[in-house]
Structures are given as C-alpha cells and as structure tokens.
Amino acid sequence: MQTSSLKYLNLLSEKYPSIQAASTAIINLTAQLQLPKGTEHFLSDIHGEYESFQHVIRNGAGSICRKIDEMFGNTMSKSERRNIATLIYYPELKTPMMLQSVPDKDEWSRLTLVRLVKFCRRLSAKYRRETVRNLLPKHVAETIEELLYDQEGVEHKAAYYQSQIDTIVSTGSAQAFITCLAELIQRLAVERLHIIGDIYDRGPGAHLILDDLMDHHQVDIQWGNHDILWMGAAAGSEACIANVIRFCLRYGNMETLDNGYGISLLPLASFALETYKDDPCELFIPKVSADDSFTSQEIRMMSQMQKAMTIIQFKLESQIIKRRRQYQMQDRLLLDMVDYERGVITLNGVEYPLLDTLFPTIDPKNPDVLTAEEQMVIEKLKLSFANSKKLQQHVRFLFSTGSLYLIHDGNLLYHGCIAMEDDGEFKSFNVDGKSFAGKEFLDRVDRLARQGYFDIDHLERKQYGMDVMWFLWCAPQSPLFGKEKMATFERCFIADKATHTEKRNPYYTLRDTEATARKILTEFGLNPDAGHIINGHVPVKVTKGERPIKANGRLIVIDGGFSKAYQRETGIAGYTLISNSRGLLLAVHQPFESTQKAVSEELDIDTETQII
C-alpha cells in the first residue's frame, strides 16, 4: 500500500473506527446527494436598513407567502393566509396580539399549531432529520421532531399526535411552540445566506443587522468598501476612524456609533466647539430629513464636528499617501495644492476658488501635520473604537466569515470589481518590483487586511495592513471602490461640479460583455460555461432602463437599492438573488414601510420574482 493512501486511511479511522461505521457514513452521504439543493439567498448593499433586511430574511424574499398560498389556497381565505404569514414572520409580536383578539384562545392555538406543523413538514421534506434537529432549540427539539415526523393519519398514531398538541396548549406552552415553529420555517426557507458587501453606513441599523447575521445558522460575507472602512477603524486606522465619523456626521446617522457601539464623540465635540465657534460651517450642514427631528443647535454642532473631522481626515490621508508611494495617489495630496493666502486650489492646471477658507488648524508650510489638539482628539477616538466590545465582536465576525471574494457552487461572489484596463486586461499593481493583478492581487490585499487587524505583535506590519484597509476604501485600484478618486474634498470645497465626478474603472463598462465575464471566471479557476459572477456595489438604475442581468447571463448585479438613499435612483427597494434546486431566480422588492405596520396591518413587501 502506498504511504499516502495509508496516511489518509489512518486519518479516516480516527472518525470511523470500524468498517461498519465507515459503511454507514457512505450510505448516508450517498443518499444525501439525492436530496434537492438547499435554497440560498444573496443580498447586497443593505446599508444599515435593518427593518427592510429583517423582513426580507423573515419572509424568505416572498417565498414563504407563495408557499402558503400553494398549500392553503383551497382551505384558507386570503385574510387567513395573510394572517398566518405575518405570524410566521413576527411570531414574538403577532402571537400575543392574536391571543387577545380571538374568542377561544385554546382552539386558536391548536389550529395554529396544526397548520404550522403541516407547513414545516413541507419545507423540511428536502432536509435530513439531523439538519432540522440542529435548527431547533434543544428544549423543544424532541417534541417538535415528533410532531413533524408523526403520521397522524395512521392507525394508533392519531391519538398520540393529538395528545401532543393538546398537552402543549394545556400546559400554557402554545406561544413558545408557535414561535419555535415559525422560526424553524424561516430557517428552512433559506439554508444559506450570502451577503455581497456594504452592511454599514447610510441607515441606522448596521449593528442590529450584524447581531442577526451572527445568530444565522449559515452565512458568509464578501466585504464591501463601507465594511472595510469600519473594520479598519476597529483595527485602529486613524484615517478609517476619521472617515467613519465624518460619514456618520454627514448623514446625521449617529445610531450605530452612539447606541450601537458606544463610541464617545465628546472629545471631538469639545474640540470643534472651541476651534470653530465663530465658523458657521454652512458647507458641512448634515444631510438629514425632517423625520430625524434634530434641533437647530444639534445641527450646528454636527456641522462644526463634521468640518473638524474632515480636516483631520484630509491630513491623515495625506500622511498615508506620502508613506505609501506605491498607492500612486500623489494627485490626491490636495492640501499641498491649496494657496491658503488667496483661497484657491489648482487641479490639473486649473485654478478653483475655495468655498470655505477658514482653516485655523492648517499650517500652510506643513498642511498635513495634526495640531496637538487634533492629535489628542484622534487618540481618544482610537481608544473608544478599540474598547467597544460590540464593535470588536462584529469585526472579528466579519473577518471569520468574510473575505474579499468567495468561490461557491462554481460561482464567483464579490462586492466591487476586478480592476481592468481599457483594453480589458487586468490592471496590475506593483509592489517592490513585483506585479499583482486579478485574483493574485485580491488574495494579497485580503491577507494584508487581516494582518492590519490581527498582527498586534509587529507594529510596522500592522500599520501596513491598516493602511491597506484605507486603500481598499478609496484607492483607484481598490477592488472594493473602483473609481479614479473619492471626491470628498471637491464636494466640500469646490463649486464646479465637474470636479465632483468620480470616473469608474473600465470594469463597469466591460462587465456588460460576456467575454469579460468569462475572462474573470477563468482567472478564478471557474468554468465560464456554467459559472456566474454575483456582484454588488453599484445600484442598478431600473428607472433608466438598466438591467441586473449582464454579460448574456454570466454576471448578475444585485444592488437594487436596499438603502432608502438610493431608491429614487433605482426605482425599487432591493434585490434578492435566489438559488435553489430549480435554478436561479431574482426577487425584486418594493419599499418596506415599517415592522409596526407589517405586524399590525399585515403589510408585506411586494415582491416580483423573475426566472434567470
């Protein structure tokens, strides 16, 4: 026997010590191959919209409602079907409401339990018993398993089955069992969840979304540029921290920072109030809606804080650009291009007047040097980010379940782009005389991002990795960003909107062609005849006739505007790509009003499904 074969047999014997044990495993595994493929959902660009995300997860992107109609269409009225659908989505909220309104609580509980058990049986038909058991809380697993697999129509079993239902009701356990069955239905409806980036920013509930994802039975995440920014901030990157805080102040979104992670902005507020007390900071008034109900004093304070953090951000970014020449971002050393006496900046040979010339913390001779007060502010903020237990827990989860890309079932999943030249060749990135492009470049920066968070024993290597996380946020060659520049400075200080344009990488034009998609799939070792690229990052503007399915079906863009900020552009409120035993489906969602209305008025998200 060959040495290699003996090595593998010895390893196998540790798990299967006998021929019978190995044979049983072979029997079970062979049988499993005949089960239908589990249903997988792909979502992207959730951007903190917790209620919409939660509802789409709970309703299986509309699939639970459709299955209820199929199963109970002839035995239940439309209102009854809508009622049980809402009960499945929100059992912890809907069950108490129903128990208060029905004339006979026990009878309603019995009927609801029977219906939920029957529905569970249908959904669990393509799963092994062990899989279903693992999705149940231990204290109810045995009872629910008996209910699911009992044949109450068989002689001698009917009384046993009915006794279980009656005893659940008589012991006052109905509500707990209804909740467990409803949650089981939600889990059975989606076997695996793929998040194609951008959980953070815009909306207020990113921390709540991550709490839910950590509780999910099977999930993977492909990092987006907004995710890597928060990951860099948690690692201690000063530039990432500055960007995170400026972005939150810009959109008046303090919920995740404050209530979610307990990040104290008091040092920044004190500094801004003192430094910019006579500055109206009109260019930095946050973009908030009337619903946010901020006072005029709060708006002014956030404006001052945003300007203070914006200047700190530009200084810190200039420092990175100067110490990492390989990033090729010298054209973004904008603080060096300002004539502070005249209040103008020269870009590409053109002189532009600045809209704001009050820079009390900038030394024109050394514009990227932090003042002592600014340095103290950033140090205190770093400490606050480092000591946020919840943030660190979420970021470790993003590292453990996430990556820049994922190869799964012959498909390639990534958030942003694969940087390309105009001629369709992969854009190369040169480091110390070595060139990286395509898959090799993504593998490199993925490793360096992990180095920036975990390599706490080597400060220089950790700093290198943290700088890479900032690079991934906004550099032209970043696979998560994919634009020639992030025009934050121009939007803040220059009136000419032509300077605000952020030209996209050629990838975003080339990806429409099948040849490009096939080239990328081949680069990652996938079959271009069968594989698909699943992409997010850039919203599909349905209102302008854009389609999510590109490259003759080889590439699917699933950013449909979960974030309310993008829904005017997209005309919809998000996509869910569904992969099941029948193929690929794309669910198109309409806006979601609120959880409160979903429960009290039984309003579901309108979802239209199209076959890919």
Coordinates of C-alpha atoms in Angstrom, one line a residue:
M1 CA 0.0 0.0 0.0
Q2 CA 1.3 3.5 -0.9
T3 CA 2.4 5.7 2.0
S4 CA 0.0 8.4 1.0
S5 CA -3.0 6.0 1.0
L6 CA -2.1 4.7 4.4
K7 CA -1.9 8.3 5.7
Y8 CA -5.4 9.0 4.6
L9 CA -6.8 5.7 5.9
N10 CA -5.3 6.4 9.3
L11 CA -7.0 9.8 9.3
L12 CA -10.3 8.2 8.3
S13 CA -10.0 5.6 11.1
E14 CA -10.0 8.4 13.7
K15 CA -13.5 9.4 12.7
Y16 CA -14.7 5.9 11.6
P17 CA -13.0 3.3 13.7
S18 CA -14.7 0.3 12.0
I19 CA -15.9 -0.9 8.6
Q20 CA -19.5 -0.7 9.8
A21 CA -19.0 3.0 10.8
A22 CA -17.4 3.8 7.5
S23 CA -20.1 2.0 5.6
T24 CA -22.9 3.8 7.4
A25 CA -21.3 7.1 6.6
I26 CA -21.0 6.2 3.0
I27 CA -24.7 5.1 2.9
N28 CA -25.8 8.4 4.5
L29 CA -23.6 10.6 2.3
T30 CA -24.6 8.9 -0.9
A31 CA -28.3 9.3 0.0
Q32 CA -27.8 13.0 0.8
L33 CA -26.6 13.5 -2.8
Q34 CA -30.1 12.7 -3.9
L35 CA -31.7 15.4 -1.8
P36 CA -32.7 18.7 -3.6
K37 CA -30.3 21.6 -3.4
G38 CA -30.9 23.8 -0.4
T39 CA -32.2 27.3 -1.1
E40 CA -29.6 30.1 -0.9
H41 CA -30.2 33.8 -0.9
F42 CA -27.8 36.5 -2.0
L43 CA -28.2 40.1 -0.7
S44 CA -26.0 43.2 -1.1
D45 CA -25.7 46.8 -0.1
I46 CA -28.0 46.7 2.8
H47 CA -26.5 49.9 4.2
G48 CA -28.0 49.7 7.7
E49 CA -31.6 49.3 6.7
Y50 CA -32.4 46.9 9.5
E51 CA -36.2 46.7 9.3
S52 CA -36.2 46.0 5.5
F53 CA -33.4 43.5 5.8
Q54 CA -35.0 41.7 8.7
H55 CA -38.3 41.5 6.9
V56 CA -36.8 40.0 3.7
I57 CA -35.0 37.4 5.8
R58 CA -38.1 36.6 7.8
N59 CA -40.4 36.3 4.7
G60 CA -37.8 34.3 2.6
A61 CA -37.8 37.1 0.0
G62 CA -41.5 36.4 -0.6
S63 CA -41.2 32.6 -0.9
I64 CA -43.0 31.8 2.4
C65 CA -46.1 33.7 1.3
R66 CA -46.1 32.0 -2.1
K67 CA -45.8 28.5 -0.4
I68 CA -48.6 29.4 2.0
D69 CA -50.9 30.2 -1.0
E70 CA -49.9 27.0 -2.7
M71 CA -50.5 24.8 0.3
F72 CA -53.6 26.5 1.9
G73 CA -55.1 28.3 -1.1
N74 CA -58.2 26.0 -1.1
T75 CA -58.7 25.7 2.7
M76 CA -58.0 29.2 4.0
S77 CA -59.3 32.6 3.0
K78 CA -56.9 35.3 1.7
S79 CA -57.0 37.2 5.0
E80 CA -56.3 34.0 7.0
R81 CA -53.3 33.2 4.8
R82 CA -52.0 36.8 5.2
N83 CA -52.5 36.4 9.0
I84 CA -50.5 33.2 9.3
A85 CA -47.8 34.6 7.1
T86 CA -47.4 37.6 9.4
L87 CA -47.5 35.2 12.4
I88 CA -44.6 33.3 10.8
Y89 CA -42.6 36.5 10.1
Y90 CA -43.1 38.0 13.6
P91 CA -44.3 35.3 16.0
E92 CA -43.0 37.1 19.1
L93 CA -45.1 40.2 18.2
K94 CA -48.1 38.7 16.4
T95 CA -49.0 35.8 18.7
P96 CA -49.8 38.0 21.8
M97 CA -51.9 40.3 19.5
M98 CA -53.9 37.3 18.2
L99 CA -54.4 35.7 21.6
Q100 CA -56.0 39.0 22.8
S101 CA -58.4 39.2 19.8
V102 CA -59.7 35.6 19.3
P103 CA -62.7 34.3 21.2
D104 CA -61.3 30.9 22.1
K105 CA -57.5 31.1 22.8
D106 CA -57.1 27.3 23.2
E107 CA -58.9 26.5 19.9
W108 CA -56.9 29.1 18.0
S109 CA -53.7 27.8 19.5
R110 CA -54.5 24.2 18.5
L111 CA -55.4 25.2 14.9
T112 CA -52.4 27.4 14.5
L113 CA -50.0 24.7 15.8
V114 CA -51.5 22.1 13.4
R115 CA -51.2 24.5 10.4
L116 CA -47.6 25.4 11.3
V117 CA -46.6 21.8 11.8
K118 CA -48.1 20.8 8.3
F119 CA -46.2 23.8 6.7
C120 CA -43.0 22.8 8.5
R121 CA -43.3 19.3 7.1
R122 CA -43.5 20.6 3.6
L123 CA -40.4 22.8 4.0
S124 CA -38.4 20.1 5.8
A125 CA -39.0 17.5 3.2
K126 CA -35.7 18.2 1.4
Y127 CA -33.7 18.2 4.6
R128 CA -32.3 15.4 6.7
R129 CA -33.7 14.9 10.2
E130 CA -30.4 15.8 11.7
T131 CA -30.3 19.1 9.9
V132 CA -33.8 20.0 11.0
R133 CA -33.0 19.0 14.6
N134 CA -29.9 21.2 14.6
L135 CA -32.1 24.2 13.7
L136 CA -34.3 23.8 16.8
P137 CA -33.7 24.9 20.4
K138 CA -32.8 21.9 22.5
H139 CA -35.6 22.2 25.0
V140 CA -38.3 21.7 22.3
A141 CA -36.4 19.7 19.7
E142 CA -37.7 16.3 20.6
T143 CA -41.3 17.3 20.8
I144 CA -41.3 19.2 17.5
E145 CA -39.4 16.4 15.8
E146 CA -42.1 14.0 16.9
L147 CA -44.8 16.3 15.5
L148 CA -43.0 16.7 12.2
Y149 CA -42.5 13.1 11.6
D150 CA -45.6 11.6 13.2
Q151 CA -48.2 10.3 10.7
E152 CA -51.4 11.3 12.5
G153 CA -53.4 9.7 9.7
V154 CA -52.0 6.2 10.5
E155 CA -53.9 4.0 13.0
H156 CA -52.6 4.2 16.6
K157 CA -50.8 7.4 15.8
A158 CA -53.7 9.9 15.6
A159 CA -54.4 9.9 19.3
Y160 CA -50.6 10.2 20.0
Y161 CA -50.3 13.2 17.7
Q162 CA -53.5 14.9 19.1
S163 CA -52.3 14.4 22.6
Q164 CA -49.1 16.2 21.9
I165 CA -51.0 19.2 20.5
D166 CA -53.5 19.2 23.4
T167 CA -50.8 19.0 26.1
I168 CA -48.8 21.9 24.5
V169 CA -51.9 24.0 24.8
S170 CA -53.0 22.8 28.3
T171 CA -49.6 23.5 29.8
G172 CA -49.5 27.0 28.5
S173 CA -46.7 26.3 26.1
A174 CA -48.5 27.2 22.9
Q175 CA -46.9 30.6 22.4
A176 CA -43.4 29.3 22.9
F177 CA -44.0 26.4 20.4
I178 CA -45.6 28.7 17.8
T179 CA -42.6 30.9 18.0
C180 CA -40.2 28.0 17.6
L181 CA -42.1 26.6 14.7
A182 CA -42.3 30.0 13.0
E183 CA -38.5 30.5 13.4
L184 CA -37.9 27.0 12.1
I185 CA -39.9 27.9 9.0
Q186 CA -37.8 31.0 8.5
R187 CA -34.6 28.9 8.7
L188 CA -35.9 26.1 6.5
A189 CA -36.9 28.7 3.8
V190 CA -33.2 29.8 3.4
E191 CA -30.5 27.2 4.0
R192 CA -27.6 29.6 3.4
L193 CA -27.3 33.4 3.2
H194 CA -24.7 35.3 1.2
I195 CA -24.1 39.0 1.9
I196 CA -22.3 40.7 -1.0
G197 CA -21.0 43.6 0.9
D198 CA -21.9 47.0 2.4
I199 CA -23.7 46.3 5.6
Y200 CA -22.6 49.6 7.1
D201 CA -23.5 53.3 6.7
R202 CA -26.5 55.3 5.4
G203 CA -29.1 53.6 7.5
P204 CA -29.1 53.4 11.3
G205 CA -29.2 49.7 12.0
A206 CA -25.9 48.1 10.8
H207 CA -25.1 46.9 14.3
L208 CA -28.5 45.2 14.5
I209 CA -28.0 43.5 11.1
L210 CA -24.7 42.1 12.3
D211 CA -26.3 40.8 15.5
D212 CA -28.8 38.9 13.3
L213 CA -26.1 37.6 11.0
M214 CA -24.1 36.3 14.0
D215 CA -27.2 34.3 15.0
H216 CA -27.8 33.0 11.5
H217 CA -27.3 29.3 11.0
Q218 CA -25.2 29.6 7.8
V219 CA -23.9 32.8 6.4
D220 CA -20.9 34.2 4.5
I221 CA -19.9 37.8 3.8
Q222 CA -18.0 39.4 1.0
W223 CA -16.7 42.7 2.3
G224 CA -17.8 45.9 0.8
N225 CA -15.9 49.2 0.9
H226 CA -18.1 50.5 3.7
D227 CA -17.5 47.4 5.7
I228 CA -13.7 47.5 5.3
L229 CA -13.8 51.1 6.5
W230 CA -15.4 50.1 9.8
M231 CA -13.0 47.1 10.0
G232 CA -10.1 49.5 9.6
A233 CA -11.5 51.8 12.2
A234 CA -11.8 48.9 14.7
A235 CA -8.2 47.9 13.9
G236 CA -7.0 51.3 14.9
S237 CA -6.5 53.0 11.5
E238 CA -6.7 56.8 12.2
A239 CA -7.7 57.6 8.6
C240 CA -10.5 55.0 8.7
I241 CA -11.8 56.3 12.0
A242 CA -11.9 59.8 10.6
N243 CA -13.8 58.7 7.5
V244 CA -16.3 56.6 9.6
I245 CA -17.1 59.6 11.9
R246 CA -17.2 62.1 9.1
F247 CA -19.6 59.9 7.1
C248 CA -21.9 59.4 10.1
L249 CA -22.0 63.2 10.8
R250 CA -22.5 63.9 7.1
Y251 CA -25.8 62.0 7.1
G252 CA -26.8 62.5 10.7
N253 CA -26.5 58.8 11.3
M254 CA -25.3 58.6 14.9
E255 CA -27.3 55.5 15.9
T256 CA -24.7 52.9 15.1
L257 CA -21.8 54.9 16.5
D258 CA -23.6 56.0 19.7
N259 CA -26.2 53.5 20.7
G260 CA -24.8 50.5 18.8
Y261 CA -21.1 50.7 19.7
G262 CA -20.9 53.3 22.5
I263 CA -18.3 55.4 20.7
S264 CA -18.0 58.7 22.5
L265 CA -17.7 61.8 20.3
L266 CA -17.4 64.1 23.3
P267 CA -13.6 64.8 22.7
L268 CA -14.4 65.8 19.1
A269 CA -17.4 67.9 20.1
S270 CA -15.4 69.8 22.7
F271 CA -12.6 70.4 20.2
A272 CA -15.0 71.5 17.4
L273 CA -17.0 73.9 19.6
E274 CA -13.8 75.6 20.7
T275 CA -12.0 75.7 17.3
Y276 CA -14.9 76.5 15.1
K277 CA -17.1 78.5 17.5
D278 CA -17.1 81.6 15.2
D279 CA -17.4 79.5 12.0
P280 CA -20.9 79.0 10.5
C281 CA -19.7 75.7 8.9
E282 CA -22.5 76.1 6.3
L283 CA -20.9 73.7 3.9
F284 CA -21.0 71.0 6.5
I285 CA -24.6 71.0 7.4
P286 CA -25.6 67.3 7.7
K287 CA -27.9 65.8 5.1
V288 CA -30.9 64.9 7.3
S289 CA -34.6 64.6 6.7
A290 CA -37.4 66.3 8.7
D291 CA -38.1 62.9 10.3
D292 CA -34.8 63.0 12.1
S293 CA -36.0 65.8 14.3
F294 CA -32.7 67.4 15.2
T295 CA -32.7 70.8 16.9
S296 CA -31.0 73.7 15.2
Q297 CA -28.4 73.6 17.9
E298 CA -27.7 69.9 17.3
I299 CA -27.4 70.6 13.5
R300 CA -24.9 73.4 14.2
M301 CA -22.9 71.2 16.5
M302 CA -22.8 68.3 14.0
S303 CA -21.7 70.8 11.2
Q304 CA -18.8 72.0 13.4
M305 CA -17.8 68.5 14.3
Q306 CA -18.0 67.4 10.6
K307 CA -15.7 70.2 9.5
A308 CA -13.2 69.4 12.3
M309 CA -13.2 65.7 11.4
T310 CA -13.0 66.4 7.6
I311 CA -9.8 68.5 8.0
I312 CA -8.3 65.8 10.3
Q313 CA -9.3 63.2 7.7
F314 CA -7.5 65.0 4.8
K315 CA -4.4 65.4 7.0
L316 CA -4.3 61.7 7.9
E317 CA -4.9 60.6 4.3
S318 CA -2.1 62.8 3.0
Q319 CA 0.2 61.1 5.5
I320 CA -0.7 57.7 4.2
I321 CA -0.3 58.7 0.5
K322 CA 3.2 60.1 1.3
R323 CA 4.4 57.0 3.2
R324 CA 2.9 54.5 0.6
R325 CA 4.1 55.8 -2.7
Q326 CA 3.1 52.5 -4.3
Y327 CA -0.6 53.6 -4.0
Q328 CA 0.0 56.0 -6.8
M329 CA -2.3 58.6 -5.2
Q330 CA 0.0 61.6 -5.2
D331 CA -2.6 63.5 -7.2
R332 CA -4.8 63.4 -4.1
L333 CA -2.3 65.4 -1.9
L334 CA -4.8 68.2 -2.2
L335 CA -3.8 70.1 1.0
D336 CA -0.4 70.7 -0.7
M337 CA -2.2 72.2 -3.7
V338 CA -4.0 74.9 -1.9
D339 CA -2.9 78.6 -1.9
Y340 CA -4.1 79.4 1.6
E341 CA -3.4 83.2 1.2
R342 CA -5.5 83.5 -1.9
G343 CA -8.0 80.8 -1.0
V344 CA -7.7 78.8 -4.3
I345 CA -6.6 75.3 -5.3
T346 CA -5.0 74.3 -8.6
L347 CA -6.2 70.9 -10.0
N348 CA -4.8 69.7 -13.4
G349 CA -3.6 73.2 -14.2
V350 CA -7.0 74.8 -13.5
E351 CA -7.4 77.2 -10.6
Y352 CA -10.6 76.9 -8.5
P353 CA -11.7 79.3 -5.7
L354 CA -12.4 77.5 -2.4
L355 CA -15.9 77.8 -1.0
D356 CA -14.5 77.9 2.6
T357 CA -11.2 79.4 3.5
L358 CA -11.3 79.2 7.3
F359 CA -8.6 76.7 8.3
P360 CA -7.5 77.5 11.8
T361 CA -5.7 74.2 12.3
I362 CA -3.7 74.1 9.0
D363 CA -0.1 75.2 8.8
P364 CA 0.4 76.2 5.1
K365 CA 4.0 75.1 5.3
N366 CA 3.1 71.7 6.8
P367 CA -0.6 71.2 5.9
D368 CA -0.9 67.5 6.8
V369 CA 0.5 67.8 10.3
L370 CA -2.1 67.4 13.1
T371 CA -2.1 70.0 15.8
A372 CA -1.6 68.8 19.3
E373 CA -5.3 69.2 20.0
E374 CA -6.3 67.3 16.8
Q375 CA -3.8 64.5 17.8
M376 CA -5.4 64.3 21.2
V377 CA -8.9 64.0 19.7
I378 CA -7.9 61.2 17.4
E379 CA -6.1 59.3 20.2
K380 CA -9.2 59.4 22.3
L381 CA -11.3 58.2 19.5
K382 CA -8.9 55.4 18.7
L383 CA -9.2 54.3 22.4
S384 CA -13.0 54.4 22.1
F385 CA -13.1 52.3 19.0
A386 CA -10.6 49.8 20.5
N387 CA -12.6 49.5 23.7
S388 CA -16.0 49.0 22.0
K389 CA -16.7 45.3 22.8
K390 CA -19.6 45.1 20.4
L391 CA -17.7 46.6 17.5
Q392 CA -14.7 44.4 18.0
Q393 CA -17.0 41.4 18.2
H394 CA -18.7 42.3 15.0
V395 CA -15.4 43.0 13.2
R396 CA -14.0 39.6 14.3
F397 CA -17.1 38.0 12.9
L398 CA -16.6 39.9 9.6
F399 CA -13.1 38.5 9.4
S400 CA -14.0 35.0 10.4
T401 CA -17.0 34.6 8.0
G402 CA -15.9 37.1 5.3
S403 CA -13.4 37.8 2.6
L404 CA -12.9 39.9 -0.5
Y405 CA -14.4 37.3 -2.7
L406 CA -15.9 33.8 -2.4
I407 CA -16.0 30.9 -4.9
H408 CA -19.1 28.9 -4.1
D409 CA -21.0 26.3 -6.2
G410 CA -19.0 27.3 -9.3
N411 CA -20.0 30.9 -8.9
L412 CA -17.8 33.9 -8.0
L413 CA -19.1 36.4 -5.4
Y414 CA -17.5 39.8 -4.8
H415 CA -18.7 43.3 -3.9
G416 CA -16.9 45.8 -6.2
C417 CA -14.8 45.0 -9.2
I418 CA -11.8 43.4 -10.7
A419 CA -9.7 46.4 -11.7
M420 CA -9.2 46.4 -15.5
E421 CA -7.5 48.5 -18.2
D422 CA -9.5 50.0 -21.1
D423 CA -8.4 47.1 -23.4
G424 CA -9.9 44.5 -21.0
E425 CA -6.6 43.4 -19.4
F426 CA -6.4 43.1 -15.6
K427 CA -4.8 46.2 -14.1
S428 CA -1.6 45.4 -12.3
F429 CA -0.3 46.8 -9.0
N430 CA 3.4 47.0 -8.5
V431 CA 5.0 46.5 -5.0
D432 CA 8.8 46.3 -4.6
G433 CA 9.3 45.3 -8.3
K434 CA 6.6 42.6 -8.2
S435 CA 3.4 42.9 -10.2
F436 CA 0.0 41.8 -8.9
A437 CA -3.2 41.6 -10.9
G438 CA -6.6 39.8 -10.9
K439 CA -7.0 37.0 -8.4
E440 CA -3.5 37.3 -7.1
F441 CA -4.0 41.0 -6.2
L442 CA -7.2 40.2 -4.3
D443 CA -5.5 37.4 -2.4
R444 CA -2.7 39.8 -1.4
V445 CA -4.8 42.6 -0.1
D446 CA -7.2 40.2 1.7
R447 CA -4.2 38.8 3.6
L448 CA -2.9 42.3 4.3
A449 CA -6.2 43.5 5.7
R450 CA -6.2 40.6 8.1
Q451 CA -2.6 41.5 9.0
G452 CA -3.8 45.0 9.8
Y453 CA -6.3 43.7 12.4
F454 CA -4.6 40.7 13.9
D455 CA -0.9 41.3 13.8
I456 CA -0.7 43.2 17.1
D457 CA 2.9 42.0 17.9
H458 CA 4.5 43.7 14.9
L459 CA 3.5 47.4 14.8
E460 CA 5.1 48.1 11.4
R461 CA 3.3 45.2 9.7
K462 CA 0.1 46.1 11.5
Q463 CA 0.4 49.7 10.2
Y464 CA 1.0 48.4 6.7
G465 CA -2.2 46.3 6.9
M466 CA -4.3 49.2 8.4
D467 CA -3.1 51.4 5.5
V468 CA -4.2 48.7 3.1
M469 CA -7.7 48.8 4.6
W470 CA -7.9 52.5 3.9
F471 CA -6.5 51.8 0.4
L472 CA -9.4 49.3 -0.1
W473 CA -11.9 52.0 1.0
C474 CA -10.9 54.7 -1.5
A475 CA -7.9 54.0 -3.8
P476 CA -8.4 53.9 -7.6
Q477 CA -7.1 50.4 -7.8
S478 CA -9.1 49.1 -4.9
P479 CA -11.4 46.1 -5.9
L480 CA -13.9 47.5 -3.4
F481 CA -14.0 51.1 -4.7
G482 CA -13.3 51.0 -8.4
K483 CA -13.2 54.8 -9.2
E484 CA -10.4 57.1 -10.1
K485 CA -10.9 59.2 -7.0
M486 CA -13.1 59.8 -4.0
A487 CA -14.0 63.4 -4.5
T488 CA -14.7 64.3 -0.9
F489 CA -12.5 67.4 -0.9
E490 CA -14.0 68.6 -4.2
R491 CA -17.6 68.2 -3.0
C492 CA -16.8 70.0 0.2
F493 CA -14.8 73.0 -1.1
I494 CA -15.2 73.5 -4.9
A495 CA -18.4 74.7 -6.5
D496 CA -17.6 73.4 -10.0
K497 CA -19.5 70.1 -10.1
A498 CA -17.3 68.9 -13.0
T499 CA -14.6 68.3 -10.3
H500 CA -17.0 66.1 -8.3
T501 CA -17.2 63.4 -10.9
E502 CA -15.8 60.1 -9.9
K503 CA -14.9 58.2 -13.0
R504 CA -15.4 54.5 -12.8
N505 CA -12.9 51.8 -13.6
P506 CA -13.3 50.4 -17.1
Y507 CA -14.6 47.2 -15.5
Y508 CA -18.0 48.7 -15.1
T509 CA -18.4 49.1 -18.8
L510 CA -16.6 45.9 -19.8
R511 CA -18.6 43.7 -17.4
D512 CA -21.6 44.1 -19.7
T513 CA -19.8 41.9 -22.3
E514 CA -19.8 38.1 -22.0
A515 CA -16.1 38.0 -22.9
T516 CA -15.2 40.0 -19.8
A517 CA -17.2 37.8 -17.5
R518 CA -15.7 34.6 -19.0
K519 CA -12.2 36.1 -18.6
I520 CA -12.8 36.8 -14.9
L521 CA -14.3 33.4 -14.2
T522 CA -11.4 31.7 -15.9
E523 CA -9.0 33.9 -13.9
F524 CA -10.5 32.5 -10.7
G525 CA -10.4 28.9 -11.9
L526 CA -14.1 28.6 -12.7
N527 CA -16.0 27.1 -15.6
P528 CA -17.0 30.1 -17.8
D529 CA -19.7 28.0 -19.4
A530 CA -21.5 27.3 -16.1
G531 CA -20.4 29.8 -13.6
H532 CA -21.8 33.2 -12.7
I533 CA -20.4 36.4 -11.2
I534 CA -22.6 37.8 -8.5
N535 CA -21.8 41.5 -8.0
G536 CA -23.0 44.4 -5.9
H537 CA -21.7 48.0 -5.1
V538 CA -23.2 50.0 -8.0
P539 CA -27.1 50.4 -7.8
V540 CA -29.0 49.2 -10.8
K541 CA -31.0 52.2 -12.1
V542 CA -34.1 50.4 -13.2
T543 CA -35.8 53.8 -13.8
K544 CA -33.3 54.4 -16.5
G545 CA -33.7 51.1 -18.2
E546 CA -30.7 49.3 -16.6
R547 CA -30.9 45.6 -16.0
P548 CA -29.3 43.5 -13.3
I549 CA -28.5 40.6 -15.7
K550 CA -25.5 41.3 -17.8
A551 CA -22.9 39.6 -20.0
N552 CA -25.5 37.3 -21.5
G553 CA -26.5 36.0 -18.1
R554 CA -22.9 35.3 -16.8
L555 CA -22.9 38.4 -14.4
I556 CA -25.7 39.4 -12.1
V557 CA -25.7 42.8 -10.2
I558 CA -27.9 42.6 -7.1
D559 CA -27.6 46.1 -5.7
G560 CA -31.2 47.2 -6.2
G561 CA -31.3 49.9 -3.5
F562 CA -32.0 48.5 -0.1
S563 CA -30.9 51.9 1.2
K564 CA -33.6 54.5 1.0
A565 CA -31.0 57.0 -0.2
Y566 CA -30.7 55.1 -3.5
Q567 CA -34.3 54.1 -4.1
R568 CA -35.1 57.3 -6.1
E569 CA -32.3 56.3 -8.5
T570 CA -33.2 52.6 -8.7
G571 CA -37.0 52.8 -8.6
I572 CA -37.1 49.7 -6.5
A573 CA -36.0 48.7 -2.9
G574 CA -33.6 45.9 -3.4
Y575 CA -33.0 42.5 -5.0
T576 CA -32.6 39.0 -3.6
L577 CA -31.0 36.5 -5.8
I578 CA -32.3 33.0 -5.0
S579 CA -30.6 29.8 -5.9
N580 CA -32.5 26.6 -5.4
S581 CA -33.0 23.2 -7.0
R582 CA -34.9 24.7 -9.8
G583 CA -32.3 27.3 -10.8
L584 CA -31.7 31.0 -10.3
L585 CA -34.5 33.5 -9.5
L586 CA -34.3 37.2 -8.9
A587 CA -36.7 38.7 -6.4
V588 CA -37.4 42.4 -7.0
H589 CA -38.6 44.2 -3.8
Q590 CA -40.7 47.3 -3.4
P591 CA -40.2 49.7 -0.4
F592 CA -41.0 48.4 3.1
E593 CA -42.9 50.7 5.4
S594 CA -42.2 49.5 8.9
T595 CA -42.2 46.5 11.2
Q596 CA -45.0 48.1 13.2
K597 CA -47.3 48.2 10.1
A598 CA -46.1 44.7 8.9
V599 CA -47.4 43.3 12.2
S600 CA -50.5 45.4 13.0
E601 CA -51.7 45.9 9.4
E602 CA -50.2 42.7 8.0
L603 CA -48.4 44.6 5.2
D604 CA -45.9 42.5 3.4
I605 CA -43.2 43.7 1.0
D606 CA -44.4 43.5 -2.6
T607 CA -42.0 41.1 -4.4
E608 CA -41.9 40.1 -8.0
T609 CA -39.8 37.1 -9.0
Q610 CA -38.3 36.6 -12.4
I611 CA -36.5 33.4 -13.6
I612 CA -32.9 33.7 -14.7

